[in-house]
CSV table of C-alpha atoms and ligand atoms in Angstrom, one decimal:
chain,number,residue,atom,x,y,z
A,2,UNK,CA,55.4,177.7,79.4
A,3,UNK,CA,53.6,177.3,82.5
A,4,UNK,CA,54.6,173.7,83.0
A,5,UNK,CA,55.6,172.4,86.4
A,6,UNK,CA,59.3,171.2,86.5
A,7,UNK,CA,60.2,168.1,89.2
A,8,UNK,CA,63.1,167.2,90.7
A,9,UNK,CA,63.9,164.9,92.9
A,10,UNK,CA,66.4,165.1,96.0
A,11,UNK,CA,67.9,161.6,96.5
A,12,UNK,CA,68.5,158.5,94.7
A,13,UNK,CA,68.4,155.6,97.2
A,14,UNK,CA,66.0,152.9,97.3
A,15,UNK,CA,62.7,154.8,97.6
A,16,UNK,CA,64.0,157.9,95.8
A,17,UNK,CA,64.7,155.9,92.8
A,18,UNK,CA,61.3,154.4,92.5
A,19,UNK,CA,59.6,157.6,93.6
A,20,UNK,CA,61.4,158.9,90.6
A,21,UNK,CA,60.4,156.5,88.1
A,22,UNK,CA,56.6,157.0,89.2
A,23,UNK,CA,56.8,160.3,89.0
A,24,UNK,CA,58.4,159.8,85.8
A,25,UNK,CA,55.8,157.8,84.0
A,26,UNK,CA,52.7,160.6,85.2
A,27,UNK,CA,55.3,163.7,83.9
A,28,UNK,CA,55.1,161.5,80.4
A,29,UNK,CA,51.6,161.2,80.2
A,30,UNK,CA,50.3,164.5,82.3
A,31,UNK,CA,50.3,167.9,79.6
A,32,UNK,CA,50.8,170.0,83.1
A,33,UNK,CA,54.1,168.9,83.8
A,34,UNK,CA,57.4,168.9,81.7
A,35,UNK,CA,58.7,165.4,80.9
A,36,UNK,CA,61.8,165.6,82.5
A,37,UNK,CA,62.5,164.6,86.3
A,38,UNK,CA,65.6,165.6,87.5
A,39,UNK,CA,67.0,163.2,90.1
A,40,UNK,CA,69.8,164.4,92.3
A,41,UNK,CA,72.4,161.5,92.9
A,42,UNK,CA,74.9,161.8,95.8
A,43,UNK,CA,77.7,160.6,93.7
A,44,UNK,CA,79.8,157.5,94.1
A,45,UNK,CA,81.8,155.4,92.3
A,46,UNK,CA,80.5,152.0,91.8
A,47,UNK,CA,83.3,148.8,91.8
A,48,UNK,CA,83.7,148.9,87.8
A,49,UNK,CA,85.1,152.1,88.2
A,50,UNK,CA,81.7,154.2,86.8
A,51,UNK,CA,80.5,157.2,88.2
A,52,UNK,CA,76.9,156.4,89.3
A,53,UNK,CA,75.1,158.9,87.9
A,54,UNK,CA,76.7,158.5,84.8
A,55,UNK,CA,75.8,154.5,85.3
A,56,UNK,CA,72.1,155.6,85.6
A,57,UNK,CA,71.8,158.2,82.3
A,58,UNK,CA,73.2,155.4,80.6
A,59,UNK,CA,71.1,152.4,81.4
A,60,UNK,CA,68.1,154.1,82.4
A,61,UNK,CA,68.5,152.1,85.8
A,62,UNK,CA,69.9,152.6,89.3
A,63,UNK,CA,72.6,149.4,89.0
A,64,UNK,CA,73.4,150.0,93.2
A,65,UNK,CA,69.6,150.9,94.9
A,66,UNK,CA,67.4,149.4,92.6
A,67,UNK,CA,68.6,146.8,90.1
A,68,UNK,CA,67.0,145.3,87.5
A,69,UNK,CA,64.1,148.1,87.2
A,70,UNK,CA,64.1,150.6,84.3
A,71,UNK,CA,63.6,154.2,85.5
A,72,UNK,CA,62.4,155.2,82.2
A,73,UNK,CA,64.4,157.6,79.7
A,74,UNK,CA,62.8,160.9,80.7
A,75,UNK,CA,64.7,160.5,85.0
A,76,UNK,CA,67.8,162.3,84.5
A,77,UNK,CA,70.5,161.4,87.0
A,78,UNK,CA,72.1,164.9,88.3
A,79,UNK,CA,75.1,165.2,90.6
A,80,UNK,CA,75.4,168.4,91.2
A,81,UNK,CA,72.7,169.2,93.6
A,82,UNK,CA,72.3,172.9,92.7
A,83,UNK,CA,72.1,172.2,88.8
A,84,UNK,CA,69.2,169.3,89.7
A,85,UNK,CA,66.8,172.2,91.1
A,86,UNK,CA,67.2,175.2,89.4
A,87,UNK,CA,64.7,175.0,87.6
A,88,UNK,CA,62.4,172.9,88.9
A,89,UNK,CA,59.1,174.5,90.8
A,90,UNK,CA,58.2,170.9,92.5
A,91,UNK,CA,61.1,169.5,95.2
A,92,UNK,CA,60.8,165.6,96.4
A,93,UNK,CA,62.8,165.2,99.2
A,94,UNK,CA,63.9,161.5,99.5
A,95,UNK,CA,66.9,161.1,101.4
A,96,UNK,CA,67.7,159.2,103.9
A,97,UNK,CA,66.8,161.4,107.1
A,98,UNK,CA,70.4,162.4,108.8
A,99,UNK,CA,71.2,163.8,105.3
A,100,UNK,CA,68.3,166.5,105.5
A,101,UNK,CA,69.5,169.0,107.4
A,102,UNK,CA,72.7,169.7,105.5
A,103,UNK,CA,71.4,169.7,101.7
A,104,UNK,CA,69.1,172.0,103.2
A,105,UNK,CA,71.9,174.3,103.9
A,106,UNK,CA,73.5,173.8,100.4
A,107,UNK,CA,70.2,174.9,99.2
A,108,UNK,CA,69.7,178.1,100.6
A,109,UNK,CA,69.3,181.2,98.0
A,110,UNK,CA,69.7,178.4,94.8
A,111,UNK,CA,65.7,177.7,94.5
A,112,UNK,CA,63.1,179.4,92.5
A,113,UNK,CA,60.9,181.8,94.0
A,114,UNK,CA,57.1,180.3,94.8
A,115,UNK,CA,58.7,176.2,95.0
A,116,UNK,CA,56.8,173.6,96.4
A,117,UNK,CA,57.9,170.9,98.2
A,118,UNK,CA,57.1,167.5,99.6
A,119,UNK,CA,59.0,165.0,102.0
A,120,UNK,CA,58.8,161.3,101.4
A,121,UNK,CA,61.2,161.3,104.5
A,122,UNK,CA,60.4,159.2,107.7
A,123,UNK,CA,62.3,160.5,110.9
A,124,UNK,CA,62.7,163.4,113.0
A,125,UNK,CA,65.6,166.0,114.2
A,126,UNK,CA,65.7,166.4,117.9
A,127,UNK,CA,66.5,170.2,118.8
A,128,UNK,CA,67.4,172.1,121.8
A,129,UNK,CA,63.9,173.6,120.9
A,130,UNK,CA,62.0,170.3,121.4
A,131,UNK,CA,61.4,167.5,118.0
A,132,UNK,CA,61.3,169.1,114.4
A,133,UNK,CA,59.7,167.1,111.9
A,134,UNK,CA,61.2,166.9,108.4
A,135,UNK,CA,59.1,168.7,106.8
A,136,UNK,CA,59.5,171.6,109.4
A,137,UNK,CA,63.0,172.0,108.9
A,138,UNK,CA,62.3,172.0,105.2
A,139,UNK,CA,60.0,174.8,105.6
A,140,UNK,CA,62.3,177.0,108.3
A,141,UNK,CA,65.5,176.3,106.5
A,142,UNK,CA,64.1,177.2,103.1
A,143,UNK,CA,61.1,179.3,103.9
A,144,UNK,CA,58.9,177.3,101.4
A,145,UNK,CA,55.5,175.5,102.1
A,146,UNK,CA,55.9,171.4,102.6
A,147,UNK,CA,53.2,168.4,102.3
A,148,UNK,CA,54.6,164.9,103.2
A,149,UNK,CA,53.6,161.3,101.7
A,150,UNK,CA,53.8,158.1,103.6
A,151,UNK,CA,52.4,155.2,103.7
A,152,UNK,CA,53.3,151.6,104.1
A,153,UNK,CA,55.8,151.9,100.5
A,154,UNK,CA,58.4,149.4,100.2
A,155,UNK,CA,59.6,150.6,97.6
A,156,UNK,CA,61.1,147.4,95.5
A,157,UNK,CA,57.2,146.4,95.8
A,158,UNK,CA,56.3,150.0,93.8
A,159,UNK,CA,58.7,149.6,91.9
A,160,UNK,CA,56.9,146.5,90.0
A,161,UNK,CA,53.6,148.0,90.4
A,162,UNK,CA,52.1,146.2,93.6
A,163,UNK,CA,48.8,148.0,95.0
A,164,UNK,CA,49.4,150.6,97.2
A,165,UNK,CA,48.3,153.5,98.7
A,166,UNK,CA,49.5,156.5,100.5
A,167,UNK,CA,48.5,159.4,102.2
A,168,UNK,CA,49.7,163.0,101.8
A,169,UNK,CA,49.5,165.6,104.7
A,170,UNK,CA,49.4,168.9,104.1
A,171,UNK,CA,49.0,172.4,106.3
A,172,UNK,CA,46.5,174.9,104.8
A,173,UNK,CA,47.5,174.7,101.2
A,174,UNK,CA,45.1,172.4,99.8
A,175,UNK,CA,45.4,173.4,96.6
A,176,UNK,CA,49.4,172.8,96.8
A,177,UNK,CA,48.6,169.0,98.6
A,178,UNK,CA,46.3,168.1,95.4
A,179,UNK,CA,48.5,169.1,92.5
A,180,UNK,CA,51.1,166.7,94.2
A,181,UNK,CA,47.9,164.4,95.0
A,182,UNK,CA,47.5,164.3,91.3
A,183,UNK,CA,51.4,163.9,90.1
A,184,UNK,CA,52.3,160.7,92.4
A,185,UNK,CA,48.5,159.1,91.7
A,186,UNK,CA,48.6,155.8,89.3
A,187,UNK,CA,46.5,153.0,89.0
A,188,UNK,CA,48.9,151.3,91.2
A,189,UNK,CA,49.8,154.1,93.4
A,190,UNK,CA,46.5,155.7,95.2
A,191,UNK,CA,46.9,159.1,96.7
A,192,UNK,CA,44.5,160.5,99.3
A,193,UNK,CA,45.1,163.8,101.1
A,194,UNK,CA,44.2,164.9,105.0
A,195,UNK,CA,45.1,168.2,106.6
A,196,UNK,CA,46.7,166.6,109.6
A,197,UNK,CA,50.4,167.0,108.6
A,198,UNK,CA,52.4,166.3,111.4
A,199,UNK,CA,49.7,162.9,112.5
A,200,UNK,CA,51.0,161.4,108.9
A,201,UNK,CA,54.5,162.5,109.0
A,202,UNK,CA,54.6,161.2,113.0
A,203,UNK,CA,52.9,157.7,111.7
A,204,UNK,CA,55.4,157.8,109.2
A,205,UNK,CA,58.7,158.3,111.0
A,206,UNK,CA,57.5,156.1,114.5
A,207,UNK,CA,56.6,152.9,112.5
A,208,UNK,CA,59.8,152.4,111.9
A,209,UNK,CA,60.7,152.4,115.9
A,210,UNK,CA,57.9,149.6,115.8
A,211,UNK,CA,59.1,147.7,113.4
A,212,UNK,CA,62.6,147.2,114.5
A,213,UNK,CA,60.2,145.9,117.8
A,214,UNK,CA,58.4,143.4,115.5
A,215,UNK,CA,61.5,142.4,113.9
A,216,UNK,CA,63.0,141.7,117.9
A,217,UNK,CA,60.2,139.4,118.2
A,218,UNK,CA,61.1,137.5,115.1
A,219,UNK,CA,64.5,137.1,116.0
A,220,UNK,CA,63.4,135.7,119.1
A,221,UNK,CA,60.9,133.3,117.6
A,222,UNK,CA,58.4,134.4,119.8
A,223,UNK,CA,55.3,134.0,117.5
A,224,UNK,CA,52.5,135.7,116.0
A,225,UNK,CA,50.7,136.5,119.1
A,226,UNK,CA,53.1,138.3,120.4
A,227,UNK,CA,54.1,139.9,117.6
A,228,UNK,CA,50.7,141.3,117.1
A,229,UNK,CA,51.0,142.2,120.9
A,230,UNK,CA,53.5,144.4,120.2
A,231,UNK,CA,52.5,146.1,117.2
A,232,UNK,CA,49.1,147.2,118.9
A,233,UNK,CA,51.2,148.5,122.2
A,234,UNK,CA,53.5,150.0,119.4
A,235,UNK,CA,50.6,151.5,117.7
A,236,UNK,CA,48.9,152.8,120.9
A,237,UNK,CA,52.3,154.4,121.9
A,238,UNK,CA,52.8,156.1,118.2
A,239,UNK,CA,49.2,157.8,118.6
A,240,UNK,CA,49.4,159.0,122.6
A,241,UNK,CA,53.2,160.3,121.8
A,242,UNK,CA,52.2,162.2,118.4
A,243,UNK,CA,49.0,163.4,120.3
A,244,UNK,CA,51.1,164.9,123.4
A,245,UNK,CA,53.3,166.5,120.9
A,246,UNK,CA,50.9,167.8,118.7
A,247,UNK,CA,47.6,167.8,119.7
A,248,UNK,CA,45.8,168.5,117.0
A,249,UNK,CA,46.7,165.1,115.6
A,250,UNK,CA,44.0,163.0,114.1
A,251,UNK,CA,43.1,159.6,115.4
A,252,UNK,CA,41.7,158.1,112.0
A,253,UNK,CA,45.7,159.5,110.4
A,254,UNK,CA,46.6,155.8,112.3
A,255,UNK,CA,46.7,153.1,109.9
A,256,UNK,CA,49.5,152.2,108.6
A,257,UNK,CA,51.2,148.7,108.7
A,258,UNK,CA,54.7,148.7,107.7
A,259,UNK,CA,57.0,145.7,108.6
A,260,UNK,CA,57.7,144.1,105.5
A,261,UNK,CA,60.7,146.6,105.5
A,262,UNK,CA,64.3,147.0,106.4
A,263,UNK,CA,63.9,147.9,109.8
A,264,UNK,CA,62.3,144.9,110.9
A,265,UNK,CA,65.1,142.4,108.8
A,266,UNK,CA,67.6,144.3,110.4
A,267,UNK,CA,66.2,144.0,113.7
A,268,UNK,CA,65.1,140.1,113.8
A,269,UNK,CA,69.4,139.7,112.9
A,270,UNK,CA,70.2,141.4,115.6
A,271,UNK,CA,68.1,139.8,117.6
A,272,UNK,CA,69.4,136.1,116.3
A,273,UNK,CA,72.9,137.2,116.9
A,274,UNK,CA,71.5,138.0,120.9
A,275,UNK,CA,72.1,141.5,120.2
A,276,UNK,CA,76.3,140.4,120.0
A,277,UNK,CA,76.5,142.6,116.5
A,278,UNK,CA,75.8,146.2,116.4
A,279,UNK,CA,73.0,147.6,114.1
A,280,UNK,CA,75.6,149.4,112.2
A,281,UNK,CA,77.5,146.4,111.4
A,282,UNK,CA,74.2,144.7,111.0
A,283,UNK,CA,73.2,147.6,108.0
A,284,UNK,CA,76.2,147.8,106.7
A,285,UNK,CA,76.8,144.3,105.9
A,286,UNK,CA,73.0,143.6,105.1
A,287,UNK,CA,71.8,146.9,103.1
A,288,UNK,CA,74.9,147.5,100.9
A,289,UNK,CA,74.5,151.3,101.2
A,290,UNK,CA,70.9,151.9,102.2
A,291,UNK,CA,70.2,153.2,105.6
A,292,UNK,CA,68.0,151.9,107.9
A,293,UNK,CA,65.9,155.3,109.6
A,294,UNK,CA,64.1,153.1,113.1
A,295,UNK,CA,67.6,153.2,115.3
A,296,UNK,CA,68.1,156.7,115.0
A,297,UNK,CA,64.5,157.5,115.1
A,298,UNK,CA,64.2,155.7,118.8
A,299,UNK,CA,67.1,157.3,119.6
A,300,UNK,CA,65.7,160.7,118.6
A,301,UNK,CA,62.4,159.6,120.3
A,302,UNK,CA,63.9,158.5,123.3
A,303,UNK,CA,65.3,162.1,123.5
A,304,UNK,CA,62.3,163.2,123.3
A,305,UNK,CA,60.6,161.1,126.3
A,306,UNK,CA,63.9,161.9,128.6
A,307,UNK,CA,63.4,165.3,128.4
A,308,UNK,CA,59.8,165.3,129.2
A,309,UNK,CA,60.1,162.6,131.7
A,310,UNK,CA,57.9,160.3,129.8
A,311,UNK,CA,59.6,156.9,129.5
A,312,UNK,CA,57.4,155.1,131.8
A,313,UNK,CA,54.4,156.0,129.8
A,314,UNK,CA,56.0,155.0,126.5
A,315,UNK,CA,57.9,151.6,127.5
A,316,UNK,CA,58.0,150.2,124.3
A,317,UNK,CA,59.4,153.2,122.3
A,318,UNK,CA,61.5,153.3,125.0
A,319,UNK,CA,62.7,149.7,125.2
A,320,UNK,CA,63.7,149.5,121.7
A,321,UNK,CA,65.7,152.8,122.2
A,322,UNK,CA,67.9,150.8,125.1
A,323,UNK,CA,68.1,147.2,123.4
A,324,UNK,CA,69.4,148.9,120.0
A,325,UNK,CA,72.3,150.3,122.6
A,326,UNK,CA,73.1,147.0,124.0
A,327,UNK,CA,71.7,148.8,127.1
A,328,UNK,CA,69.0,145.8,127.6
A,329,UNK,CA,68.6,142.3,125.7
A,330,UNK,CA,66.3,141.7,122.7
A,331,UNK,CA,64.4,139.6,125.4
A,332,UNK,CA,63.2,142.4,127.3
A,333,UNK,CA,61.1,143.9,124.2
A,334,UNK,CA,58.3,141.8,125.9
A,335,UNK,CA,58.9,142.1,129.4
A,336,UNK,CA,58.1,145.9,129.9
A,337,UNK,CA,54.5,145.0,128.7
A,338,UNK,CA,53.5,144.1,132.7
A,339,UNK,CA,53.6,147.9,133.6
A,340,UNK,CA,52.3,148.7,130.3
A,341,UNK,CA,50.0,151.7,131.5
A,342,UNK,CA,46.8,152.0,129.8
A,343,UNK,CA,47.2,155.2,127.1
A,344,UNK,CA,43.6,154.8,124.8
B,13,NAD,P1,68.3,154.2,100.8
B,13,NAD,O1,68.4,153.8,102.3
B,13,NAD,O2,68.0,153.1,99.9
B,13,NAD,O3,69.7,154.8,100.3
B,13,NAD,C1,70.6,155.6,101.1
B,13,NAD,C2,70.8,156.8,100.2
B,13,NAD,O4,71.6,157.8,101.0
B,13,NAD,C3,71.6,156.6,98.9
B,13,NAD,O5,71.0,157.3,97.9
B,13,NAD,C4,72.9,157.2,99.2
B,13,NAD,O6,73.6,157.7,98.1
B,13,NAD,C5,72.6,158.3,100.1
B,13,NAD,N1,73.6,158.9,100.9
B,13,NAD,C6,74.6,158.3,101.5
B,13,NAD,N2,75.4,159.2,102.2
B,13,NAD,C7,74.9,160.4,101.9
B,13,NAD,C8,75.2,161.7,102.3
B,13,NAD,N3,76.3,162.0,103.1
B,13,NAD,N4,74.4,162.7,101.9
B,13,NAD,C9,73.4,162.5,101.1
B,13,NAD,N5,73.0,161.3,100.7
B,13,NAD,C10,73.7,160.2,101.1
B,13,NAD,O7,67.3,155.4,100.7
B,13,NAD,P2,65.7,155.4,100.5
B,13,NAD,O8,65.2,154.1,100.6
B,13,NAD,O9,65.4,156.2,99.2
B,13,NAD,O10,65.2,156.2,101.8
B,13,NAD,C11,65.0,157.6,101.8
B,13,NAD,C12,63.9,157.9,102.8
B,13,NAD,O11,62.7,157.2,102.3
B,13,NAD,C13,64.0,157.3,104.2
B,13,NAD,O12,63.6,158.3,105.2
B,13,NAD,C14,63.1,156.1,104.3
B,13,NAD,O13,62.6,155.8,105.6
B,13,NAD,C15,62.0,156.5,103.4
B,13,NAD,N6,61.3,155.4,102.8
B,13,NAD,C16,61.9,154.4,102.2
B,13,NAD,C17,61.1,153.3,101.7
B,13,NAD,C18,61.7,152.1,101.1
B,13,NAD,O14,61.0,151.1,100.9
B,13,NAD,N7,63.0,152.1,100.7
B,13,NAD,C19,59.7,153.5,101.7
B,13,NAD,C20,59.1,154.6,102.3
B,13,NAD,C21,59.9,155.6,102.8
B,14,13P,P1,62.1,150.1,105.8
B,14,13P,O1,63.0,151.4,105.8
B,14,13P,O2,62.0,149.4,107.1
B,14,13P,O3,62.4,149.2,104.6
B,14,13P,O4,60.6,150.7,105.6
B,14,13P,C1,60.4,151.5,104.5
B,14,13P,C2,59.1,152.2,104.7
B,14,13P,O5,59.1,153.2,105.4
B,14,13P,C3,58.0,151.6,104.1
B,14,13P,O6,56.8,152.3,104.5
């Protein structure tokens, strides 16, 4: 029919609302079917239900987002290959360890000429050097990939809060636009710049910042410092995505995010003194979801070992060695003394 079939890879917090927004334009929009398929990696909730089955029923994701209504045309899919076979459109909305392997799974089961994009903050660290999500998307599969970020908490999309978010794209413009056009709502306003590796970067090393800002909170240190930090933190994110990838655009460098997880997560661990681990910390404080900015410093602190580059990145690096237990929460202030100058 011509139509353009979604589906959407992941169910968590984000993925869920991603799916209902997507949902409600595929209702309204004659150039997409109706149906979004939303792969569920399946668990058994405590009453015994299947959680995909849990969501066909109610029309709502009990576990990642209560209380919100996904709408009757997001159909919950366990079976990863059966959610994309026919789509033409892939979301990718996992959580960012997960990638790699449904990647795998996915090999040879897609249609020919799919599209992608990654609503996925974080990076893999290779032998090769730093692959970005959407890269690995595009060498496992061979298919093109856009990305959309911005500063999305989801539960705040989810009840149709004003936001905005950017989509980067490489060279297909056209591509970047028709998913421009299917994640746009009154709420929810798109824009699209061919810098794709400055928005996924921004993206994936807020979250390193954040779990910063949420150090300061834990610490009570104040506003001042917190703002401190999050302009080091800011100036850090744009020299580092600009040594990796030069052609990286200064103006891509806007977003705010630390309303989030990370930095909840982060200002407990710093109450505790840094006594309980972040996993502990997650587990106990996310029910399920996954918190992306410990892994992400860790990847980045690979990243700056390798080259030789902590001193010039103190704070990435810094929040890398307190989320070991390597340094205190304290110290996310004290490295600012030999705080080169990067602008
Ligand atoms: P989440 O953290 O809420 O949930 C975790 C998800 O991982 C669940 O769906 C769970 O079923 C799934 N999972 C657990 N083990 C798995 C496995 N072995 N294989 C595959 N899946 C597994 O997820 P989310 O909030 O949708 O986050 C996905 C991505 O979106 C992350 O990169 C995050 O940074 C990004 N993001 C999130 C938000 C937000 O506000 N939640 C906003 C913007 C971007
Ligand atoms: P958290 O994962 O810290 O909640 O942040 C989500 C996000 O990336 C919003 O932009």
């Amino acid at each position: 029919t011509g139509k353009h079939r979604v589906a959407v890879i992941g169910s968590g917090n984000w993925g869920s609302v991603a799916s209902r927004l997507l949902a409600s334009n595929t209702a309204k929009l004659p150039s997409f079917h109706d149906e979004v398929r939303m792969w569920v990696f399946e668990e058994t909730l405590p009453t015994g239900e299947k959680l995909s089955e849990s969501i066909n029923q109610a029309h709502e994701n009990c576990k990642y987002l209560p209380g919100i209504k996904l709408g009757t045309n997001v159909i919950a899919d366990p079976d990863l290959e059966s959610a994309v076979k026919d789509a033409d459109m892939l979301v990718f909305v996992t959580p960012h360890q997960f990638v790699e392997g449904i990647c795998k799974k996915l090999v040879g089961k897609l249609r020919p000429g799919v599209e992608a994009i990654s609503l996925i903050k974080g990076m893999e660290v290779k032998m090769e050097g730093p692959c970005m999500i959407s890269k690995l998307i595009t060498d496992t599969l061979g298919i093109n990939c856009c990305v959309l970020m911005g500063a999305n908490i989801a539960n705040e999309i989810a009840v149709e809060k004003f936001s905005e978010a950017t989509i980067g794209y490489r060279e297909d413009k056209e591509a970047a636009n028709r998913w421009a056009k299917l994640f746009t709502t009154p709420y929810f306003l798109v824009s699209v710049v061919e810098d794709i590796e400055g928005v996924e970067l921004c993206g994936t090393l807020k979250n390193v910042v954040a779990i910063a800002a949420g150090f300061v909170d834990g610490l009570d240190m104040g506003n001042n410092t917190k703002a401190a930090i999050m302009r080091i933190g800011l100036r850090e994110m744009r020299a580092f995505s600009k040594l990796l990838f030069p052609s990286v655009r200064d103006n891509t460098f806007f977003e705010s995010c630390v309303g989030g997880r990370n930095r909840r997560v982060a200002e407990a661990f710093a109450r505790n003194g840094g006594k309980r681990s972040f996993d502990e910390l997650e587990a106990e404080m996310l029910h399920g979801q996954k918190l992306q900015g410990v892994s992400t410093a860790r990847e980045v602190y690979e990243v700056l070992t390798y080259h030789g580059w902590q001193e010039l990145f103190p704070l990435l690096s810094t929040v890398h060695e307190i989320c070991i237990g390597q340094l205190p929460p304290t110290s996310i202030v004290e490295y600012s003394e030999h705080t080169p100058n990067l602008s």
